[in-house]
Amino acid sequence: MTRVAVTGLGPVSSIGIGRADFERNLFAGVVGTSEIESFDSSGFRTHRAGEVKGFAPDDICEHVEERDFGRTSLFAASAARLAVRDAGLSGADLAAARTTVCMGTTKGESREVEHATEQFYLSTPGHMSPVVAARLAPAAITRAVRTEIAAGPGPDHLFGTACAASNYSIAYGAMLIESGAADIVVAGGADSVVRWAHAAFFRVGALAPDVCRPFDADRQGILTAEGGVALVLESETHARARGAEILAYVLGAGMNCDAAHVSAPDRDSIARCIRMAHRRAGIAPGDIDYICAHGTGTRANDATEAAAILDVFGSQPPPVSSIKSMLGHTMGAAAGFGAVACVLALLRGQCPPTANLRRLDPALGLPNVVAGAAQPAALRVVQNHGFAFGGNNAIVVLGAA
């Protein structure tokens, strides 16, 4: 079967835009959450989120115009441009190959929906700007990516599997390459901070008051966040033929949906998903050297995820950390950022830290949660978690090049 190589990384996040800035701040444990600027949060008791400050898509993109797309699509297009640039792919390369776009999202262009609703009911009752209306469709996300990278006719795929969506896009993209249906896949996800999502998580009591503290005994919840992320996946044959640097390999993935509860994670289903990913990657639990956890910082998620890890790995699992402690919860982009973190971890021989972790919750039973500072480690095989509302789970296993 064709091996799937990762050849480019494109993060657009609250801790850095582009591979170099993201890598430096990720392993330094820099926290990117801050006071919300994109909407008036004065009516809430929680006023923080992981916004991408100073985002200027016109400084990154070569083909997409900022006026034509909403913020989420611009995140996706910018991430794709950074990823193909990092991979050393030209427009001619992308046009000549069978190039597919696979992107994930939770909320689509929700910020544009909010703008349209405000126009229709408040500023211009009964009317809506055609410019705003043209930006509403979730499919604009993949259209923006393909427009930006100018990669021929497709096909493209958009996954709405919420916070597991980027892992779905990576897993599906890898299967397209393995099956011979694509030479190159630009895979990732994007979402934006919006008022309604902040309000929804606030209403159910899931927002942290200050910072996100995954696996901490005093953890109080998530912080919503935004960004776009893309990885360039290629068949090994295609990558080597053009002399590309191979950063890592996608060894396999597991995806399932228990549909047991709208929001509560299911321990047994997560454990099954992990085992499925191991089978498809052709590895055993003992081969995993690091786990990039979903790690939202809620009481339920961290406890359930920890229990599932122990079910699969026993009492001595590999090192675990959560990068949401730094970025916040970027929803549909979250698992994609985790995949980028995994690739960088393999390249550096370091596990990224869980920032803000002051006192590990002993009830979780996890003996090695990476806290405070990056942890040196001999990394050959790592796994990336993505879990979502609706019981959607996706695990991606990556291996060193």
Short mmCIF file of C-alpha atoms in Angstrom, two decimals:
data_model
loop_
_atom_site.label_atom_id
_atom_site.label_comp_id
_atom_site.label_asym_id
_atom_site.label_seq_id
_atom_site.Cartn_x
_atom_site.Cartn_y
_atom_site.Cartn_z
CA MET A 1 0.00 0.00 0.00
CA THR A 2 1.18 3.53 -0.79
CA ARG A 3 2.76 5.26 2.20
CA VAL A 4 1.34 8.67 3.14
CA ALA A 5 3.97 11.34 3.79
CA VAL A 6 3.48 14.69 5.53
CA THR A 7 5.48 17.30 3.63
CA GLY A 8 4.07 20.67 4.72
CA LEU A 9 2.61 22.36 7.80
CA GLY A 10 0.47 25.51 7.86
CA PRO A 11 -0.75 26.72 11.27
CA VAL A 12 -2.62 30.01 11.78
CA SER A 13 -3.21 30.23 15.51
CA SER A 14 -3.26 32.40 18.61
CA ILE A 15 0.29 31.27 19.45
CA GLY A 16 1.78 31.79 16.02
CA ILE A 17 1.20 32.07 12.30
CA GLY A 18 3.41 29.83 10.20
CA ARG A 19 5.45 26.80 11.15
CA ALA A 20 8.41 28.60 12.77
CA ASP A 21 6.41 30.88 15.09
CA PHE A 22 3.96 28.14 16.02
CA GLU A 23 6.76 25.68 16.81
CA ARG A 24 8.74 28.13 18.91
CA ASN A 25 5.77 29.16 21.05
CA LEU A 26 4.27 25.67 21.28
CA PHE A 27 7.37 24.15 22.86
CA ALA A 28 7.94 27.23 25.02
CA GLY A 29 4.47 26.80 26.54
CA VAL A 30 3.24 30.23 25.43
CA VAL A 31 -0.43 30.83 26.25
CA GLY A 32 -2.35 32.48 23.41
CA THR A 33 -5.68 33.08 25.12
CA SER A 34 -6.50 36.68 26.05
CA GLU A 35 -9.31 39.20 26.50
CA ILE A 36 -11.92 38.94 23.74
CA GLU A 37 -11.77 41.73 21.15
CA SER A 38 -14.02 40.44 18.36
CA PHE A 39 -17.31 41.02 20.19
CA ASP A 40 -18.63 42.68 23.33
CA SER A 41 -18.28 40.11 26.12
CA SER A 42 -19.36 42.42 28.94
CA GLY A 43 -22.59 40.49 29.45
CA PHE A 44 -20.68 37.35 30.41
CA ARG A 45 -18.70 36.42 33.48
CA THR A 46 -15.98 34.97 31.25
CA HIS A 47 -14.18 37.28 28.85
CA ARG A 48 -11.29 35.30 27.38
CA ALA A 49 -10.74 33.30 24.20
CA GLY A 50 -7.97 32.20 21.86
CA GLU A 51 -8.27 34.84 19.14
CA VAL A 52 -5.73 35.20 16.32
CA LYS A 53 -4.65 38.78 16.85
CA GLY A 54 -3.20 40.71 13.92
CA PHE A 55 -4.43 38.19 11.33
CA ALA A 56 -3.87 39.74 7.89
CA PRO A 57 -4.86 37.24 5.18
CA ASP A 58 -3.81 39.60 2.38
CA ASP A 59 -0.24 39.32 3.68
CA ILE A 60 -0.34 35.53 3.32
CA CYS A 61 -2.65 34.66 0.45
CA GLU A 62 -1.70 34.99 -3.20
CA HIS A 63 -5.08 34.48 -4.90
CA VAL A 64 -7.91 34.82 -2.38
CA GLU A 65 -9.24 38.32 -1.77
CA GLU A 66 -10.22 39.17 1.81
CA ARG A 67 -13.43 40.90 0.71
CA ASP A 68 -14.75 37.71 -0.92
CA PHE A 69 -14.68 35.33 2.05
CA GLY A 70 -15.55 35.16 5.73
CA ARG A 71 -13.00 34.82 8.52
CA THR A 72 -13.16 31.02 8.75
CA SER A 73 -12.57 30.56 5.03
CA LEU A 74 -9.70 33.05 5.18
CA PHE A 75 -8.14 31.08 8.03
CA ALA A 76 -8.38 27.93 5.90
CA ALA A 77 -6.98 29.56 2.76
CA SER A 78 -4.11 31.16 4.68
CA ALA A 79 -3.25 27.87 6.39
CA ALA A 80 -3.29 26.07 3.03
CA ARG A 81 -1.00 28.67 1.47
CA LEU A 82 1.47 28.36 4.35
CA ALA A 83 1.35 24.55 4.14
CA VAL A 84 1.99 24.29 0.38
CA ARG A 85 4.73 26.91 0.73
CA ASP A 86 6.28 24.87 3.53
CA ALA A 87 6.08 21.78 1.32
CA GLY A 88 7.84 23.57 -1.53
CA LEU A 89 4.90 23.02 -3.89
CA SER A 90 4.38 25.42 -6.77
CA GLY A 91 1.09 26.19 -8.46
CA ALA A 92 2.25 24.12 -11.40
CA ASP A 93 2.97 21.16 -9.09
CA LEU A 94 -0.51 21.34 -7.58
CA ALA A 95 -2.23 21.76 -10.95
CA ALA A 96 -0.35 18.84 -12.50
CA ALA A 97 -1.08 16.42 -9.65
CA ARG A 98 -4.37 14.92 -8.54
CA THR A 99 -4.87 17.34 -5.66
CA THR A 100 -7.76 17.07 -3.22
CA VAL A 101 -8.79 19.42 -0.41
CA CYS A 102 -10.17 17.93 2.83
CA MET A 103 -11.14 20.43 5.52
CA GLY A 104 -13.06 20.20 8.79
CA THR A 105 -15.15 22.67 10.74
CA THR A 106 -17.55 22.89 13.66
CA LYS A 107 -19.31 26.17 13.00
CA GLY A 108 -18.57 26.97 9.36
CA GLU A 109 -18.97 30.67 8.62
CA SER A 110 -20.87 31.35 11.84
CA ARG A 111 -19.46 34.85 12.19
CA GLU A 112 -20.98 35.72 8.82
CA VAL A 113 -24.29 34.18 9.93
CA GLU A 114 -24.22 36.44 13.00
CA HIS A 115 -23.53 39.47 10.82
CA ALA A 116 -26.36 38.53 8.45
CA THR A 117 -28.79 38.03 11.34
CA GLU A 118 -27.88 41.37 12.88
CA GLN A 119 -28.43 43.09 9.54
CA PHE A 120 -31.75 41.36 8.91
CA TYR A 121 -33.24 42.03 12.33
CA LEU A 122 -31.45 45.14 13.60
CA SER A 123 -29.51 47.43 11.30
CA THR A 124 -31.55 46.99 8.07
CA PRO A 125 -34.71 45.06 9.07
CA GLY A 126 -35.82 42.65 6.40
CA HIS A 127 -32.69 43.15 4.31
CA MET A 128 -29.28 41.54 4.11
CA SER A 129 -26.10 42.62 2.36
CA PRO A 130 -25.44 40.47 -0.74
CA VAL A 131 -21.75 40.55 0.18
CA VAL A 132 -22.49 38.95 3.55
CA ALA A 133 -25.00 36.53 2.02
CA ALA A 134 -22.40 35.31 -0.46
CA ARG A 135 -20.08 34.33 2.41
CA LEU A 136 -22.52 32.19 4.39
CA ALA A 137 -22.15 28.74 2.84
CA PRO A 138 -19.87 26.31 4.73
CA ALA A 139 -18.61 25.09 1.34
CA ALA A 140 -16.87 28.45 1.00
CA ILE A 141 -14.14 26.99 3.23
CA THR A 142 -12.97 24.39 0.71
CA ARG A 143 -13.64 26.79 -2.19
CA ALA A 144 -11.34 29.35 -0.59
CA VAL A 145 -8.60 26.75 -0.18
CA ARG A 146 -8.83 25.56 -3.78
CA THR A 147 -8.98 29.12 -5.08
CA GLU A 148 -5.88 30.00 -3.08
CA ILE A 149 -3.74 27.04 -4.09
CA ALA A 150 -5.07 27.00 -7.70
CA ALA A 151 -5.04 23.23 -7.79
CA GLY A 152 -7.26 22.14 -10.62
CA PRO A 153 -10.80 20.73 -10.48
CA GLY A 154 -10.97 18.73 -7.25
CA PRO A 155 -12.89 16.93 -5.79
CA ASP A 156 -13.00 18.51 -2.34
CA HIS A 157 -14.48 17.30 0.96
CA LEU A 158 -15.75 19.28 3.96
CA PHE A 159 -16.29 17.45 7.27
CA GLY A 160 -18.70 18.83 9.83
CA THR A 161 -17.78 16.37 12.58
CA ALA A 162 -17.14 19.18 15.04
CA CYS A 163 -14.00 19.01 17.17
CA ALA A 164 -12.82 15.75 15.58
CA ALA A 165 -13.23 17.16 12.05
CA SER A 166 -9.56 17.86 11.26
CA ASN A 167 -8.61 14.31 12.17
CA TYR A 168 -11.44 13.11 9.93
CA SER A 169 -10.01 15.20 7.09
CA ILE A 170 -6.48 13.87 7.65
CA ALA A 171 -7.68 10.27 7.91
CA TYR A 172 -9.86 10.51 4.82
CA GLY A 173 -7.13 12.29 2.88
CA ALA A 174 -4.68 9.55 3.81
CA MET A 175 -7.13 6.90 2.59
CA LEU A 176 -7.48 8.73 -0.75
CA ILE A 177 -3.72 8.63 -1.19
CA GLU A 178 -3.40 5.01 -0.04
CA SER A 179 -6.08 3.94 -2.51
CA GLY A 180 -4.42 5.77 -5.39
CA ALA A 181 -7.27 8.28 -5.79
CA ALA A 182 -5.07 11.31 -5.03
CA ASP A 183 -1.41 12.29 -5.20
CA ILE A 184 -1.65 15.31 -2.88
CA VAL A 185 -4.21 16.18 -0.20
CA VAL A 186 -4.34 19.50 1.64
CA ALA A 187 -6.03 18.49 4.90
CA GLY A 188 -6.96 20.44 8.02
CA GLY A 189 -9.69 22.59 9.48
CA ALA A 190 -10.82 26.06 10.46
CA ASP A 191 -13.20 27.90 12.78
CA SER A 192 -13.68 31.40 14.20
CA VAL A 193 -14.50 32.78 17.64
CA VAL A 194 -18.16 33.83 17.64
CA ARG A 195 -20.53 35.20 20.24
CA TRP A 196 -23.09 32.39 20.07
CA ALA A 197 -20.53 29.63 20.72
CA HIS A 198 -19.09 31.57 23.66
CA ALA A 199 -22.65 32.02 24.97
CA ALA A 200 -23.52 28.35 24.49
CA PHE A 201 -20.49 27.04 26.37
CA PHE A 202 -21.02 29.70 29.03
CA ARG A 203 -24.67 28.64 29.41
CA VAL A 204 -23.77 24.99 30.05
CA GLY A 205 -21.06 25.97 32.53
CA ALA A 206 -18.15 24.74 30.41
CA LEU A 207 -16.07 27.94 30.16
CA ALA A 208 -12.97 28.45 32.29
CA PRO A 209 -12.83 31.83 34.05
CA ASP A 210 -9.17 32.55 33.28
CA VAL A 211 -7.07 29.92 31.51
CA CYS A 212 -7.61 26.35 30.34
CA ARG A 213 -6.04 23.77 32.71
CA PRO A 214 -6.34 20.29 31.18
CA PHE A 215 -5.81 17.42 33.64
CA ASP A 216 -5.50 19.82 36.57
CA ALA A 217 -7.31 19.00 39.80
CA ASP A 218 -8.81 22.50 39.65
CA ARG A 219 -9.74 22.52 35.96
CA GLN A 220 -12.93 24.45 35.19
CA GLY A 221 -13.51 24.16 31.47
CA ILE A 222 -12.55 25.28 27.98
CA LEU A 223 -11.83 28.59 26.35
CA THR A 224 -13.21 28.93 22.83
CA ALA A 225 -10.63 29.73 20.19
CA GLU A 226 -10.08 30.08 16.47
CA GLY A 227 -7.64 29.53 13.65
CA GLY A 228 -6.90 27.53 10.56
CA VAL A 229 -4.54 24.63 10.03
CA ALA A 230 -3.44 22.60 7.03
CA LEU A 231 -1.09 19.71 6.41
CA VAL A 232 0.15 18.65 2.99
CA LEU A 233 -0.16 14.89 2.58
CA GLU A 234 1.48 13.18 -0.39
CA SER A 235 2.09 9.69 -1.59
CA GLU A 236 5.66 8.81 -0.73
CA THR A 237 6.34 8.17 -4.41
CA HIS A 238 5.15 11.62 -5.41
CA ALA A 239 7.05 13.33 -2.61
CA ARG A 240 10.33 11.55 -3.41
CA ALA A 241 9.97 12.14 -7.16
CA ARG A 242 9.99 15.89 -6.60
CA GLY A 243 12.70 15.77 -3.93
CA ALA A 244 10.46 16.91 -1.07
CA GLU A 245 11.49 16.71 2.56
CA ILE A 246 9.32 14.14 4.31
CA LEU A 247 8.47 15.38 7.80
CA ALA A 248 6.52 12.36 9.03
CA TYR A 249 4.20 9.58 7.89
CA VAL A 250 0.50 9.02 8.54
CA LEU A 251 0.59 5.41 9.67
CA GLY A 252 -3.14 4.88 10.21
CA ALA A 253 -6.31 6.23 11.74
CA GLY A 254 -9.42 5.14 13.58
CA MET A 255 -12.83 6.80 13.35
CA ASN A 256 -16.10 5.88 15.03
CA CYS A 257 -19.30 7.39 16.37
CA ASP A 258 -21.06 6.04 19.43
CA ALA A 259 -23.94 8.56 19.23
CA ALA A 260 -24.63 7.77 22.88
CA HIS A 261 -24.97 11.37 24.03
CA VAL A 262 -24.93 14.80 22.43
CA SER A 263 -22.01 16.08 24.50
CA ALA A 264 -20.78 13.44 26.98
CA PRO A 265 -17.73 11.46 25.79
CA ASP A 266 -17.95 7.67 25.91
CA ARG A 267 -15.01 5.80 27.46
CA ASP A 268 -15.55 2.48 25.70
CA SER A 269 -16.06 4.11 22.31
CA ILE A 270 -12.85 6.14 22.66
CA ALA A 271 -10.90 3.03 23.66
CA ARG A 272 -12.30 1.16 20.62
CA CYS A 273 -11.27 4.05 18.38
CA ILE A 274 -7.71 3.99 19.73
CA ARG A 275 -7.46 0.23 19.18
CA MET A 276 -8.83 0.63 15.66
CA ALA A 277 -6.17 3.23 14.87
CA HIS A 278 -3.46 0.90 16.20
CA ARG A 279 -4.71 -2.00 14.07
CA ARG A 280 -4.80 0.10 10.94
CA ALA A 281 -1.33 1.48 11.66
CA GLY A 282 -0.01 -2.05 12.26
CA ILE A 283 1.29 -1.24 15.73
CA ALA A 284 0.73 -2.25 19.35
CA PRO A 285 0.00 0.10 22.28
CA GLY A 286 3.60 -0.27 23.45
CA ASP A 287 4.82 1.31 20.20
CA ILE A 288 3.22 4.69 21.01
CA ASP A 289 5.76 7.15 22.45
CA TYR A 290 3.50 10.18 23.01
CA ILE A 291 -0.21 11.07 23.04
CA CYS A 292 -1.42 14.51 22.00
CA ALA A 293 -4.65 14.43 23.98
CA HIS A 294 -7.98 16.03 23.17
CA GLY A 295 -7.61 17.47 26.68
CA THR A 296 -10.30 20.16 26.77
CA GLY A 297 -9.96 20.99 30.46
CA THR A 298 -13.54 20.02 31.37
CA ARG A 299 -14.15 17.65 34.27
CA ALA A 300 -15.90 15.06 32.12
CA ASN A 301 -13.66 15.04 29.04
CA ASP A 302 -10.36 14.74 30.88
CA ALA A 303 -11.62 12.00 33.19
CA THR A 304 -13.17 9.99 30.34
CA GLU A 305 -10.17 10.39 28.06
CA ALA A 306 -7.78 9.39 30.83
CA ALA A 307 -9.86 6.28 31.61
CA ALA A 308 -9.90 5.25 27.93
CA ILE A 309 -6.12 5.71 27.71
CA LEU A 310 -5.63 3.50 30.77
CA ASP A 311 -7.98 0.89 29.30
CA VAL A 312 -5.78 0.61 26.21
CA PHE A 313 -2.29 1.19 27.62
CA GLY A 314 -2.57 -0.09 31.17
CA SER A 315 -1.23 1.71 34.22
CA GLN A 316 1.91 3.06 32.47
CA PRO A 317 0.79 4.88 29.33
CA PRO A 318 3.18 7.04 27.30
CA PRO A 319 3.59 10.78 28.02
CA VAL A 320 0.41 12.80 27.49
CA SER A 321 -0.15 16.53 27.00
CA SER A 322 -2.84 18.93 25.79
CA ILE A 323 -2.02 21.90 23.57
CA LYS A 324 -5.49 23.39 24.21
CA SER A 325 -3.90 24.75 27.38
CA MET A 326 -2.10 27.20 25.07
CA LEU A 327 -4.37 27.66 22.04
CA GLY A 328 -7.78 27.25 23.63
CA HIS A 329 -10.32 25.01 21.90
CA THR A 330 -10.17 25.77 18.18
CA MET A 331 -13.13 23.49 17.44
CA GLY A 332 -12.89 22.12 13.89
CA ALA A 333 -9.21 23.06 13.68
CA ALA A 334 -8.27 21.51 17.04
CA ALA A 335 -7.23 18.04 15.91
CA GLY A 336 -5.33 19.56 12.99
CA PHE A 337 -3.25 21.65 15.36
CA GLY A 338 -2.69 18.46 17.35
CA ALA A 339 -1.43 16.72 14.21
CA VAL A 340 0.97 19.58 13.50
CA ALA A 341 2.17 19.39 17.12
CA CYS A 342 2.74 15.64 16.70
CA VAL A 343 4.83 16.12 13.56
CA LEU A 344 6.90 18.82 15.24
CA ALA A 345 7.33 16.60 18.31
CA LEU A 346 8.71 13.82 16.10
CA LEU A 347 11.10 16.24 14.41
CA ARG A 348 12.33 17.80 17.66
CA GLY A 349 12.36 14.76 19.92
CA GLN A 350 10.24 16.64 22.45
CA CYS A 351 6.73 16.35 23.84
CA PRO A 352 4.98 19.76 23.97
CA PRO A 353 3.86 20.84 27.44
CA THR A 354 0.48 21.26 29.07
CA ALA A 355 0.62 24.91 30.07
CA ASN A 356 -1.20 26.14 33.18
CA LEU A 357 -1.08 22.69 34.81
CA ARG A 358 -0.33 23.36 38.48
CA ARG A 359 -1.59 20.24 40.27
CA LEU A 360 -2.21 17.03 38.33
CA ASP A 361 -5.55 15.48 39.26
CA PRO A 362 -4.57 12.20 41.02
CA ALA A 363 -8.01 10.75 40.31
CA LEU A 364 -7.15 10.57 36.61
CA GLY A 365 -4.47 7.94 37.17
CA LEU A 366 -2.17 9.33 34.46
CA PRO A 367 1.43 9.06 35.69
CA ASN A 368 3.15 11.14 33.00
CA VAL A 369 1.33 14.28 31.94
CA VAL A 370 3.85 16.71 30.46
CA ALA A 371 3.49 19.93 32.45
CA GLY A 372 5.14 23.32 32.38
CA ALA A 373 7.99 22.68 29.96
CA ALA A 374 8.57 20.53 26.90
CA GLN A 375 9.86 17.05 27.73
CA PRO A 376 12.72 15.48 25.73
CA ALA A 377 11.83 12.00 24.48
CA ALA A 378 12.85 9.45 21.88
CA LEU A 379 9.79 9.64 19.64
CA ARG A 380 9.13 7.26 16.76
CA VAL A 381 5.35 6.80 16.81
CA VAL A 382 2.78 9.23 18.27
CA GLN A 383 -0.99 9.49 18.32
CA ASN A 384 -3.31 12.46 18.05
CA HIS A 385 -6.79 12.53 19.62
CA GLY A 386 -9.92 14.28 18.41
CA PHE A 387 -13.33 13.85 20.07
CA ALA A 388 -16.51 15.74 19.35
CA PHE A 389 -20.12 16.34 20.25
CA GLY A 390 -22.39 13.69 18.82
CA GLY A 391 -20.00 10.90 19.81
CA ASN A 392 -17.60 11.47 16.92
CA ASN A 393 -14.10 10.17 17.65
CA ALA A 394 -11.00 10.20 15.43
CA ILE A 395 -7.46 9.08 16.23
CA VAL A 396 -4.53 9.60 13.86
CA VAL A 397 -1.22 7.75 14.31
CA LEU A 398 1.92 9.38 12.90
CA GLY A 399 5.42 8.02 12.55
CA ALA A 400 8.86 9.59 12.25
CA ALA A 401 10.43 9.97 8.84
#
